[in-house]
XYZ file of C-alpha atoms in Angstrom:
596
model
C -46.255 -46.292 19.780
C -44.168 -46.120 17.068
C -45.335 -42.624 16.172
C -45.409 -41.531 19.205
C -41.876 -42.004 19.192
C -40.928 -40.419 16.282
C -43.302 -37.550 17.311
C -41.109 -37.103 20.260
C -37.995 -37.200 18.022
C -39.059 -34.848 16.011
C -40.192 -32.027 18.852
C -36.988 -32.321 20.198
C -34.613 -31.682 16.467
C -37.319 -28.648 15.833
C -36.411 -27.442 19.518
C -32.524 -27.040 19.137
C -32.738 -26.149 14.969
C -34.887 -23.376 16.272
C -32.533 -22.436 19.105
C -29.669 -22.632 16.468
C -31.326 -20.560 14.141
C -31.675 -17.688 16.820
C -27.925 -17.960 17.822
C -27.230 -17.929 14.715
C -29.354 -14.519 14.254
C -28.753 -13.134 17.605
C -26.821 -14.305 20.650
C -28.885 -12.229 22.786
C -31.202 -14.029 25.407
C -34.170 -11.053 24.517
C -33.859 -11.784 20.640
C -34.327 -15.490 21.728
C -37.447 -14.877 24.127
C -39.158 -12.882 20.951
C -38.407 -15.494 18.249
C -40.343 -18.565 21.220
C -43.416 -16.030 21.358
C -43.689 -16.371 17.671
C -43.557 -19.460 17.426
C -45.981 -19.444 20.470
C -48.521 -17.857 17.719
C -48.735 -21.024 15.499
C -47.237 -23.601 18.425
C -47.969 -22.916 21.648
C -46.417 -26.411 23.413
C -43.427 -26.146 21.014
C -43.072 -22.628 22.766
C -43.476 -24.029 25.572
C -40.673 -26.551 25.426
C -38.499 -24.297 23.806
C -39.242 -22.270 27.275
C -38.133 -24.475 29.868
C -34.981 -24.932 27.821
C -33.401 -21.632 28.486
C -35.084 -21.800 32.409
C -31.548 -23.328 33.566
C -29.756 -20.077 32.149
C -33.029 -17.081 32.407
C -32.172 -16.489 36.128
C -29.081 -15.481 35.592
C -29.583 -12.256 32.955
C -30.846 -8.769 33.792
C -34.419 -7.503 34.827
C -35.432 -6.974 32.051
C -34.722 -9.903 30.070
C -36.472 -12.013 32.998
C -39.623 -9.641 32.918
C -39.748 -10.621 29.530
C -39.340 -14.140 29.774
C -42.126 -14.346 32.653
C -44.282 -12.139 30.339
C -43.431 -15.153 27.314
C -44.396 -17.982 29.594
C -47.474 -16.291 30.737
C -48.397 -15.637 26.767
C -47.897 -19.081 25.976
C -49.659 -21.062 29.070
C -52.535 -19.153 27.668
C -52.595 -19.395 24.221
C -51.923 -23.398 25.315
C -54.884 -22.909 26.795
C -53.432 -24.310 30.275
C -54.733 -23.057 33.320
C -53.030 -20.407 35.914
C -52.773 -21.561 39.072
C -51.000 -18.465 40.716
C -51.481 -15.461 40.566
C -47.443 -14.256 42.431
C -45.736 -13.850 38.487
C -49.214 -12.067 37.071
C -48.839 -9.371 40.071
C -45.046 -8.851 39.680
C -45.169 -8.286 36.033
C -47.576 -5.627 36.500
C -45.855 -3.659 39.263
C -42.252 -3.921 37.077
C -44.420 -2.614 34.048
C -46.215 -0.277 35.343
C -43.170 1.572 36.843
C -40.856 0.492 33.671
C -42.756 -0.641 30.564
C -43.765 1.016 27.523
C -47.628 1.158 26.345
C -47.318 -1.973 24.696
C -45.567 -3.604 27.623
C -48.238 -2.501 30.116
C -51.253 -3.358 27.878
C -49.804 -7.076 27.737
C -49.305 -7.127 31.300
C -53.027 -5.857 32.242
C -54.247 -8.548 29.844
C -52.372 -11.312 30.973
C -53.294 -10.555 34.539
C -56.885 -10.737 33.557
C -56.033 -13.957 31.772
C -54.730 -15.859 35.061
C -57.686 -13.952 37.473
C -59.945 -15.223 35.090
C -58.695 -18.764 35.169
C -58.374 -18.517 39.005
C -62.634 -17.480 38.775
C -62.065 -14.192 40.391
C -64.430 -12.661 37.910
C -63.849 -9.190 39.629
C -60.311 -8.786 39.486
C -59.769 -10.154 36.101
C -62.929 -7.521 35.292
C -60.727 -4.822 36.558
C -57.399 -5.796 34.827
C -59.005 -6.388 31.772
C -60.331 -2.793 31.946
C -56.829 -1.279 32.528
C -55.747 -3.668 29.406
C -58.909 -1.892 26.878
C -58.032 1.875 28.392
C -54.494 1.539 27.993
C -54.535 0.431 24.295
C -57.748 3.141 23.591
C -56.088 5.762 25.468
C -52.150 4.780 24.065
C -50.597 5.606 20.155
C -49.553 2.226 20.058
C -51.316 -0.814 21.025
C -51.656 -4.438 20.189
C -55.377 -4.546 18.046
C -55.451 -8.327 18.189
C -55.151 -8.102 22.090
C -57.716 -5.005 22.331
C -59.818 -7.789 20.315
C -59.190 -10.470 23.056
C -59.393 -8.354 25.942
C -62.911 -7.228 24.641
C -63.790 -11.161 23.696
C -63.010 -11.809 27.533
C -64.732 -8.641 28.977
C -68.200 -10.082 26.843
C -67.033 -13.793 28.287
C -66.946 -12.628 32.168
C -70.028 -10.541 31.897
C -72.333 -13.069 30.427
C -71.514 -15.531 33.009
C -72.131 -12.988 35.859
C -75.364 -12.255 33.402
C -74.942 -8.414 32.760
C -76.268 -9.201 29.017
C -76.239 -5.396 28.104
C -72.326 -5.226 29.219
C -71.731 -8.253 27.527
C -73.669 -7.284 24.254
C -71.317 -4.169 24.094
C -68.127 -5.637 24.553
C -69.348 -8.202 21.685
C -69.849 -5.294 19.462
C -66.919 -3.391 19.982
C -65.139 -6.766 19.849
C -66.811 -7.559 16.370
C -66.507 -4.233 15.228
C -62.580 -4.219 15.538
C -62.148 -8.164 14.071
C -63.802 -6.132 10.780
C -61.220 -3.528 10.804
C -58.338 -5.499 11.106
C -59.506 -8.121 8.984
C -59.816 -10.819 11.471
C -63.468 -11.521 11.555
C -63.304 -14.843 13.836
C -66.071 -17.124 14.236
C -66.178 -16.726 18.327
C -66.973 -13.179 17.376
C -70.266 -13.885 16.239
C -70.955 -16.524 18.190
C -70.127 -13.596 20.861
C -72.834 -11.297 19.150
C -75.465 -13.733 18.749
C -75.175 -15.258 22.247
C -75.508 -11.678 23.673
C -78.608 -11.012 21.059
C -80.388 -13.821 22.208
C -80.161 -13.194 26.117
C -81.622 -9.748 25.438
C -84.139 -11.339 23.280
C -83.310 -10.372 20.142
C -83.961 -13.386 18.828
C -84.559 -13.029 14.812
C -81.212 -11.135 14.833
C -79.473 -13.976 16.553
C -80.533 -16.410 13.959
C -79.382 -14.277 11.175
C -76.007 -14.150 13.204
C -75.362 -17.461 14.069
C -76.941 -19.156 10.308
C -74.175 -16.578 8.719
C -71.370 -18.720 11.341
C -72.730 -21.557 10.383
C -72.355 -21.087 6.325
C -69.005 -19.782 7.050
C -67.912 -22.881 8.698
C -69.667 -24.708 5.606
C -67.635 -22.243 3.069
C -64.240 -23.119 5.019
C -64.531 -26.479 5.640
C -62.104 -26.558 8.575
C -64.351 -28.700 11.387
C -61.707 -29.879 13.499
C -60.502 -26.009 13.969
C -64.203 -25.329 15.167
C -65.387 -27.575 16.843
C -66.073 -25.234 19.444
C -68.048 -23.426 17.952
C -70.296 -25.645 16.544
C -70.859 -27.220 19.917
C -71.758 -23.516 20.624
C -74.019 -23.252 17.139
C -75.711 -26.298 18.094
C -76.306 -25.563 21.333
C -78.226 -22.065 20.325
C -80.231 -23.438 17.717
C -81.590 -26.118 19.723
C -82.390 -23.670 22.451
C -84.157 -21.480 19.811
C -85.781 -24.324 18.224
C -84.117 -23.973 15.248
C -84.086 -27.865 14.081
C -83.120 -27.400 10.818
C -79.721 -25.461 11.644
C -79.423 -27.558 14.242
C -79.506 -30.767 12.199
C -76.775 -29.293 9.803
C -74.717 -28.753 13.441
C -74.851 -32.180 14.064
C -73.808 -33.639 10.182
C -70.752 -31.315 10.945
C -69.644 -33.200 14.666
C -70.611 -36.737 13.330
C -67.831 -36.288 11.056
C -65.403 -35.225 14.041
C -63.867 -37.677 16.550
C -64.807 -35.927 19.622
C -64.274 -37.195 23.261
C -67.331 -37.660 25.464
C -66.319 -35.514 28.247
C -65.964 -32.661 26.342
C -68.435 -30.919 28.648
C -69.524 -28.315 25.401
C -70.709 -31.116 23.373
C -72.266 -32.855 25.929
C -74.223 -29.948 26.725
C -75.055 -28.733 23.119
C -75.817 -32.406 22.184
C -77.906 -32.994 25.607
C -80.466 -29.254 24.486
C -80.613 -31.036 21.029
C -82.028 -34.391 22.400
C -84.283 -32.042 24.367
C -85.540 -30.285 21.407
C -86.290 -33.056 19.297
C -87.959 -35.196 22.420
C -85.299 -37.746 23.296
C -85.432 -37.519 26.430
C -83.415 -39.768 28.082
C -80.354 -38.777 25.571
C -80.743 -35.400 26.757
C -80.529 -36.386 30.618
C -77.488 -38.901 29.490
C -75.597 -36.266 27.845
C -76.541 -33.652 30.784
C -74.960 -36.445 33.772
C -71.830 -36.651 31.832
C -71.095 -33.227 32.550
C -71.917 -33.430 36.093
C -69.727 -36.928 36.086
C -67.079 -35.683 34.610
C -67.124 -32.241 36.855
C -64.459 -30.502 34.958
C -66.135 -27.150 34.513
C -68.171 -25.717 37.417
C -69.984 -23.031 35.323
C -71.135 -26.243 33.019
C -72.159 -28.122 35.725
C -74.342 -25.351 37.183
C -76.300 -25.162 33.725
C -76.409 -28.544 33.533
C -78.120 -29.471 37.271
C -80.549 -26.238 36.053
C -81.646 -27.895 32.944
C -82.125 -31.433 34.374
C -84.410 -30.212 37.146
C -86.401 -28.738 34.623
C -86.278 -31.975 32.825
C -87.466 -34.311 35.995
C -89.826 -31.301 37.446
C -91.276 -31.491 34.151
C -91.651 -34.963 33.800
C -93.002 -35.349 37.544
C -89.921 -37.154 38.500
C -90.214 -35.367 41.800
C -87.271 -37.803 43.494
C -85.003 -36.970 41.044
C -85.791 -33.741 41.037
C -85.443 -33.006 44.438
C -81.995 -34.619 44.213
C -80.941 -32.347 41.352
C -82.696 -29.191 43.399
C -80.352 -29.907 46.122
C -77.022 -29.757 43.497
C -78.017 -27.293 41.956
C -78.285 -25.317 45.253
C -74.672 -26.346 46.326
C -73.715 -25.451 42.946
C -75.068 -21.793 43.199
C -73.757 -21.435 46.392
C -69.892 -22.754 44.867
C -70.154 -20.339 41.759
C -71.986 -17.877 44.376
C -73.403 -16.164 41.387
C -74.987 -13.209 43.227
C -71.749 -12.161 44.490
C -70.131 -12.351 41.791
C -72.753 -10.021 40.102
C -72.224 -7.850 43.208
C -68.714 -8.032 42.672
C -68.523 -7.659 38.846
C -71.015 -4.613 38.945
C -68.653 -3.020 42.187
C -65.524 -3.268 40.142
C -67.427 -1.763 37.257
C -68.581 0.815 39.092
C -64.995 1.159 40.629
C -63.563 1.388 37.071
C -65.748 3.452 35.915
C -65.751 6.337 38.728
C -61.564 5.890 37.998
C -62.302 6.801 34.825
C -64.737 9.644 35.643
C -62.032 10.979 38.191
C -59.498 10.421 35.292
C -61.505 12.861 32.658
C -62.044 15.211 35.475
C -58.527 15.543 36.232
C -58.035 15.735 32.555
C -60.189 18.547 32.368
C -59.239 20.698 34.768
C -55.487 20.150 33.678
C -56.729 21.444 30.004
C -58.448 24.186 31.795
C -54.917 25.058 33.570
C -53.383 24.532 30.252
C -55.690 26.903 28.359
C -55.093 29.136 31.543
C -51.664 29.371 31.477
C -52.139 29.368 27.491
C -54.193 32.450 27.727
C -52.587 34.651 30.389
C -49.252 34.157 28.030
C -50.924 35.156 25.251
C -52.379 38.731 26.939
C -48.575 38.942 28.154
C -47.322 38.774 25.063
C -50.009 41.010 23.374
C -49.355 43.448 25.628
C -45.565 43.206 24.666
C -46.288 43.233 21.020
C -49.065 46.247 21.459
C -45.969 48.273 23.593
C -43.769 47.496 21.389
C -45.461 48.741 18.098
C -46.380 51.977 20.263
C -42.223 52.777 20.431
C -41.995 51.764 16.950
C -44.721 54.547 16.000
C -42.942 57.148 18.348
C -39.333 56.329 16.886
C -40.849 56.344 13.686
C -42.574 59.490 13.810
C -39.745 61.228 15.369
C -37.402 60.273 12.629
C -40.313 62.003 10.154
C -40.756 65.180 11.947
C -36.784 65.386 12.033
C -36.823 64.762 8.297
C -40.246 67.485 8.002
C -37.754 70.093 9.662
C -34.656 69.287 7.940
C -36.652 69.703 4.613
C -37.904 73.445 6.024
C -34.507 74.432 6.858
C -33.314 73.275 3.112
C -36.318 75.314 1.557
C -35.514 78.506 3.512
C -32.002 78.229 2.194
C -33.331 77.664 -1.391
C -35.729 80.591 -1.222
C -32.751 82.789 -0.042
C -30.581 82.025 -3.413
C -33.951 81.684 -5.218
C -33.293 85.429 -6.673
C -29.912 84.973 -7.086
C -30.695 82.113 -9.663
C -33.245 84.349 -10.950
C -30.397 86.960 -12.041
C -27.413 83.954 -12.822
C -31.019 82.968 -15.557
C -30.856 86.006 -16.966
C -27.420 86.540 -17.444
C -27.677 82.664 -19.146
C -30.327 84.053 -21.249
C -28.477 86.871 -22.683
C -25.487 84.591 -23.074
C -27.753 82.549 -25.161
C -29.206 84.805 -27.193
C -26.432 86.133 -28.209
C -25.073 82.423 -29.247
C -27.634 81.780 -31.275
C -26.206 84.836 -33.885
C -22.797 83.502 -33.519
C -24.432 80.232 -34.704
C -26.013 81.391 -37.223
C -23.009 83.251 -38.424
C -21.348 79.875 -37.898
C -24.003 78.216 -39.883
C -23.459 80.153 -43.088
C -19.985 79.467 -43.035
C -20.566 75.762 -42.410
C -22.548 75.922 -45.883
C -20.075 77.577 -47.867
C -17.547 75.285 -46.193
C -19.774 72.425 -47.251
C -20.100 73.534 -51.134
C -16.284 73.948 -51.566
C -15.875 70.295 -49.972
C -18.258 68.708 -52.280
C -16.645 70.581 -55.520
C -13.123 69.100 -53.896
C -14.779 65.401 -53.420
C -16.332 65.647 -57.326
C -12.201 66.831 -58.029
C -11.328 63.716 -55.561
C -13.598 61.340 -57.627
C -11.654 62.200 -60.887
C -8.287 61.876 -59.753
C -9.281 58.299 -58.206
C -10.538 57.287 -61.767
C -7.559 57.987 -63.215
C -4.958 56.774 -60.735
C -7.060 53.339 -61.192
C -6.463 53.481 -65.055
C -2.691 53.578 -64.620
C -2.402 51.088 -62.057
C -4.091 48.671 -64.160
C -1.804 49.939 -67.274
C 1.255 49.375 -64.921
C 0.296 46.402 -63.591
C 0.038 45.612 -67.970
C 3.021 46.903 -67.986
C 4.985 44.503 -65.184
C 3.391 41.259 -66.501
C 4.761 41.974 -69.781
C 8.203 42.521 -68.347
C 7.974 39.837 -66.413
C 6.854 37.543 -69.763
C 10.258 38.873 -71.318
C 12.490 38.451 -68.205
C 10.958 34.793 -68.137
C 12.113 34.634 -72.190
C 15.197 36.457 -71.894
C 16.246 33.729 -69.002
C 15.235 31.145 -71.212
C 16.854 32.553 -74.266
C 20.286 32.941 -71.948
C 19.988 30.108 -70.990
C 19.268 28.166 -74.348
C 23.046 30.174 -75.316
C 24.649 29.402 -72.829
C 23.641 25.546 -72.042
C 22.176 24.020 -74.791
C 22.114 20.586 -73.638
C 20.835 21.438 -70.188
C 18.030 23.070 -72.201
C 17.318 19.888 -73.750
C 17.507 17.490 -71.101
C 14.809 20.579 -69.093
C 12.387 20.156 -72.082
C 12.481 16.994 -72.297
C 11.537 16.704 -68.851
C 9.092 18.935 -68.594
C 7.212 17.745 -71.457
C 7.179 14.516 -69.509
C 9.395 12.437 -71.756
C 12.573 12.261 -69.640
C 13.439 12.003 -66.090
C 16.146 14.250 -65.040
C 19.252 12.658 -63.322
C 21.685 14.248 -60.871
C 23.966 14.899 -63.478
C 21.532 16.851 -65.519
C 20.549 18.779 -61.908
C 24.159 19.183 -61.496
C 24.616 20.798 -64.876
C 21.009 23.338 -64.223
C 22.920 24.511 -61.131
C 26.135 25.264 -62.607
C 24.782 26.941 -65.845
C 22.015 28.848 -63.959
C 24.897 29.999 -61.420
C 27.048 30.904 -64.357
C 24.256 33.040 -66.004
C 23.249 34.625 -61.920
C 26.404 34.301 -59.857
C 24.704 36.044 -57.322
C 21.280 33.695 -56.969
C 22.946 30.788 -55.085
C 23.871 33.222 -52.432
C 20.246 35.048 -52.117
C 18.654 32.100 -51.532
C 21.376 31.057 -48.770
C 20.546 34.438 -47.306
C 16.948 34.419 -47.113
C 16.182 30.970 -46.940
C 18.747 29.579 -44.537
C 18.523 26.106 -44.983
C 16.253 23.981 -47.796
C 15.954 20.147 -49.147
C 17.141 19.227 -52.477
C 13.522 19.684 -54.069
C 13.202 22.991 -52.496
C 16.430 23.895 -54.455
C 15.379 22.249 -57.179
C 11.631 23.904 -57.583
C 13.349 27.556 -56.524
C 16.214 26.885 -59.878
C 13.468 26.019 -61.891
C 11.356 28.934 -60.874
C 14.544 30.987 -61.792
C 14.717 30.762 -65.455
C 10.728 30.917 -65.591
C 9.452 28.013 -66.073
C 5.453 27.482 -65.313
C 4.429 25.767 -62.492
C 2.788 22.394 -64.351
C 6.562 22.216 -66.263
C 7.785 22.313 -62.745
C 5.669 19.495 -61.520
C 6.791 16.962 -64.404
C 10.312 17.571 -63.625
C 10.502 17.326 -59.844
C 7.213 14.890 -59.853
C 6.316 16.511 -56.516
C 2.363 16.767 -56.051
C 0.612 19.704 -57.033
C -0.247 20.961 -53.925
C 3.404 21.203 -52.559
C 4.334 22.851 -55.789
C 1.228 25.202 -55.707
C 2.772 26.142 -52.245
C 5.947 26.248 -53.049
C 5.467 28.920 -55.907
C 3.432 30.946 -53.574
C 6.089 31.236 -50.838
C 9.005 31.647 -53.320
C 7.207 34.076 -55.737
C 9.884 36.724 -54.801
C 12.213 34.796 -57.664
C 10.288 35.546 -60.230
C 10.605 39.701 -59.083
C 14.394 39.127 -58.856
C 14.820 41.494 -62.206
C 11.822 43.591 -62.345
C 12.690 46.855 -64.623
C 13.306 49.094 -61.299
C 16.442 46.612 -61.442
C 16.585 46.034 -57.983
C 15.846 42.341 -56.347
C 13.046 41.738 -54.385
C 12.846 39.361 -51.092
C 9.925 37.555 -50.013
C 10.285 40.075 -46.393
C-alpha cells in the first residue's frame, strides 16, 4: 500500500518536471507533443499521463498541432499495448495526411491504422493499410526503418493467423533482414522466422533458429523482458519434440512470476505436458485458456488441441463437447473468410501496385518521348546552326582569297620597278664599299698617330704624378714649419701661456679659465684676424669648440689637444676633421683657406 502510494507520488512529480522541462525548452504545444512520444519510447503509460494532461488545452490549437497530438496518442496506446476500440481518429488521421503530411507523416499514419484494424480483427483492412505503410517507406527518401521493421513484423503476424505461411515466411525475412541492417536484431524476429520455417516444414532450419533465440536469451539474461518469447520457444520445441530445449524453456519461466491466465503460457506449458505425457496438465493448462477467454485466436487453438487430446484418448463425450466449441469458434474467427478476405486485399494491393508500375512506365515512356523529340529539335538547331557558321566562315575566306589576289596583282605591277630601285641600290653600294675602303686606310693611319699620342699621354701622366707627390712633400713640410713658426711666435710672445699649454698637454696640469683667457688674447694678438674667421664661417660654437679650434691654431697635435680639453677622442678626431681648414690658414700661396 505504502508503495503504491509513493509510486503514485512519484508518477505525478516526473509528470510536471517533464512538462517544466519542455516549457522551459519550448513553449510551443508541437515541441511538447514530440518530447511525450519520446518518452513514449522507454514509458509508454508515463506518455500516456503526460497526454491527457495537455487534453484540457489540445482542442484549442491549430490543425496541425491536433493531428499531431491524435497521431501521439495513437503511438502510445500501442506501444502500451492497449487495445483500439475505434477506428473514427485512425481514419481521420489518414485523410488529413494523405492530403497534408510529409512521407514520414503518411507512413506513421498507414501504420497506425493497421495497428487499430488489427486490434479491431479486421485482418483485411489492417492487411491493406499495412501495405500502404511498407510501399510508402520503400518507395519514399525518408522513412522510419524501425516502423518498416514493425509494419513487416505485423504483415508476417496477420498472415500466419489467416495461414498464408509463404506470405508470412517473406515478410519474416524481409523483417529479419532489415533488424540486421539497422542493428536491431530482436528476438520476435526469429521467433518470426522460425515459426514461418516450421509451418512450411522446414523443420531442421527452425531448430537451428529458435536454439540460436534461445542461447541469446541465455547470453542476456533479461527473462522478465522475454517472457514472451519463451512462452513462444517453449511452445515450438514441444511441438517439435524438442525436450531438451524445451526443458531449458521451462528452468527459464520457473524463475519468473507469471500469472496463470496469461493465455501464451498456458498454451506453451499445456503442448509441453503433452509432449512429455502428462496428460491431464496439458488439458488443465488448455481449459484455462478457454476459462479465461481473453484471446479468441488462443481459444480456437486451444478447443483444436483438446479434441485431439479426448478423440485420442476415446473420451468421445468430451470430445464431442469440445467438437461443438471448436465449431462455434471457427465460425466466430470465420477463418475461411478471413483467408478470402486477406488473399482479396492482397490481390487488391497488389493489382494497385501493378496499375501503379504501369502508369509509371508509360509516364517514363512519355518522359523519354518528350526527352527524345527535344533532343532531335535541338540537333537539328545545332546541325543548322553549324551549317551558317561554315557559310559565314567560308565567305569571310574567299573574301580574304580575293583580297590577297588583288594585293599580288598590285605587287607584280611594281615588281619591276623594285627590280630597277635594286639596281640602282646595288650600284650605290658598290660604289660605298671603295669609299670605305678609302675610309678604312685612313682609319689606320688615324689609329697609328693616336697610339704614338697615348704612348706621349702615358709619359706626361708619369711625370705629372712625380710632382704632385713632390708638392704634396713640399706642403707638409710647410705646413711642419708654419706649425713651428706659430709655436716659436708664440713661445716670444707669451711665454707663460706656453708653459701653462705644455704643461697641460703633457698631462701634468689642468688649464684654468685664466690660462684659456690668456691663449685667446695672445693667440689674437699674434692673428688679429682669426677670432673673426671663425665668427664668419662658423657662426656660433661652445666653449670647447673654441677651445679645440685655438689649439688647432698654433699647431698643436691632436693627442696634445685631447689632454688639454679632456674631451674623448672621438669628438676630437671629429673635430680636427671638420676644422682642418685652420691648419691651411697660411699655406705658402698666402691666402686663407675655408672649410667651403
Amino acid at each position: 500500500m505504502i508503495y503504491s502510494r509513493f509510486s503514485n507520488i512519484f508518477t505525478t512529480f516526473s509528470i510536471l518536471l517533464l512538462l517544466s522541462c519542455c516549457d522551459n525548452r519550448d513553449s510551443s504545444m508541437s515541441t511538447k507533443i514530440d518530447y511525450i512520444k519520446t518518452i513514449g519510447d522507454t514509458n509508454a503509460i508515463l506518455a500516456l499521463k503526460m497526454l491527457d494532461s495537455l487534453d484540457t488545452n489540445i482542442r484549442k490549437q491549430s490543425e496541425d498541432v491536433i493531428k499531431k497530438y491524435d497521431m501521439a496518442r495513437l503511438r502510445v496506446q500501442d506501444k502500451a499495448y492497449i487495445a483500439a476500440t475505434s477506428d473514427i481518429v485512425a481514419k481521420q488521421l489518414v485523410t488529413y495526411y494523405e492530403n497534408n503530411g510529409s512521407n514520414l507523416e503518411k507512413q506513421e499514419a498507414y501504420f497506425y491504422a493497421g495497428s487499430v484494424y488489427r486490434d479491431l480483427q479486421d485482418t483485411p483492412r489492417s492487411l491493406e493499410f499495412y501495405f500502404k505503410a511498407s510501399e510508402v517507406a520503400e518507395n519514399g527518401n525518408r522513412f522510419d526503418s524501425l516502423m518498416l521493421k514493425n509494419t513487416y513484423s505485423n504483415l508476417h503476424y496477420l498472415f500466419y493467423n489467416v495461414q498464408d505461411y509463404p506470405k508470412a515466411y517473406e515478410y519474416a525475412m524481409k523483417e529479419y533482414s532489415l533488424s540486421r541492417k539497422i542493428g536491431k536484431t530482436e528476438l520476435t524476429c526469429l521467433t518470426h522466422l522460425g515459426m514461418s520455417l516450421m509451418a512450411l516444414d522446414s523443420i531442421e532450419r527452425a531448430k537451428d533458429i529458435f536454439a540460436f533465440a534461445l542461447d541469446t536469451i541465455s547470453s542476456n539474461q533479461r527473462l522478465k523482458e522475454d517472457t514472451e518469447v519463451l512462452c513462444s520457444l517453449l511452445f515450438n520445441f514441444s511441438y517439435l519434440k524438442d525436450s531438451a530445449h524445451a526443458a531449458r524453456c521451462i528452468s527459464f519461466l520457473e524463475q519468473l512470476n507469471i500469472d496463470e491466465g496469461n493465455a501464451a503460457m498456458n498454451y506453451a506449458f499445456g503442448e509441453y505436458y503433452r509432449m512429455i505425457g502428462k496428460r491431464d496438465s496439458a488439458i488443465i493448462e488448455f481449459n484455462r485458456i478457454l476459462q479465461n477467454k481473453s484471446d479468441l485466436l488462443r481459444m480456437y487453438d486451444a478447443s483444436k488441441t483438446l479434441l485431439q487430446i479426448y478423440d485420442d484418448g476415446g473420451d468421445l463425450v468430451e470430445a464431442n463437447k469440445l467438437a461443438k466449441l471448436f465449431v462455434s469458434l471457427t465460425d466466430s474467427i470465420d477463418l475461411g473468410k478471413r483467408q478470402e478476405l486477406a488473399a482479396t486485399v492482397k490481390n487488391e494491393f497488389q493489382y494497385h501496385r501493378d496499375q501503379q508500375h504501369e502508369q509509371r512506365l508509360i509516364s517514363e515512356k512519355q518522359q523519354f518521348q518528350s526527352w527524345l523529340i527535344s533532343a532531335i529539335i535541338a540537333i537539328i538547331i545545332i546541325l543548322f546552326s553549324a551549317i551558317a557558321v561554315v557559310l559565314y566562315r567560308r565567305n569571310i575566306y574567299l573574301n580574304k582569297l580575293l583580297s590577297i589576289s588583288n594585293e599580288l596583282s598590285k605587287q607584280t605591277a611594281t615588281k619591276d620597278q623594285l627590280q630597277a630601285k635594286i639596281y640602282e641600290k646595288e650600284k650605290e653600294l658598290s660604289e660605298s664599299k671603295i669609299l670605305l675602303d678609302k675610309k678604312e686606310n685612313d682609319l689606320k693611319s688615324v689609329r697609328i698617330q693616336l697610339s704614338d699620342l697615348n704612348e706621349e699621354l702615358k709619359k706626361y701622366s708619369e711625370d705629372l704624378k712625380k710632382k704632385e707627390r713632390l708638392l704634396s712633400e713640399r706642403m707638409a713640410q710647410n705646413q711642419t714649419f708654419i706649425n713651428l713658426l706659430h709655436q716659436s711666435e708664440l713661445e716670444r710672445k707669451a711665454e707663460d701661456v706656453i708653459y701653462a699649454i705644455r704643461q697641460s698637454s703633457e698631462g701634468k696640469k689642468d688649464m684654468t679659465s685664466a690660462d684659456w683667457k690668456q691663449l685667446y688674447n695672445a693667440i689674437d694678438e699674434l692673428y688679429p684676424t682669426f677670432k673673426d674667421l671663425l665668427l664668419k664661417e662658423l657662426g656660433t660654437f661652445t666653449e670647447q669648440q673654441m677651445q679645440v679650434c685655438y689649439l688647432m691654431r698654433i699647431g698643436l697635435s691632436k693627442p696634445q689637444i685631447q689632454n688639454m680639453t679632456n674631451l674623448s677622442r672621438v669628438t676630437i678626431w671629429r673635430w680636427v676633421k671638420k676644422y682642418d681648414w685652420i691648419q691651411k690658414i697660411d699655406l705658402p700661396t698666402g691666402k686663407s683657406v675655408s672649410p667651403k
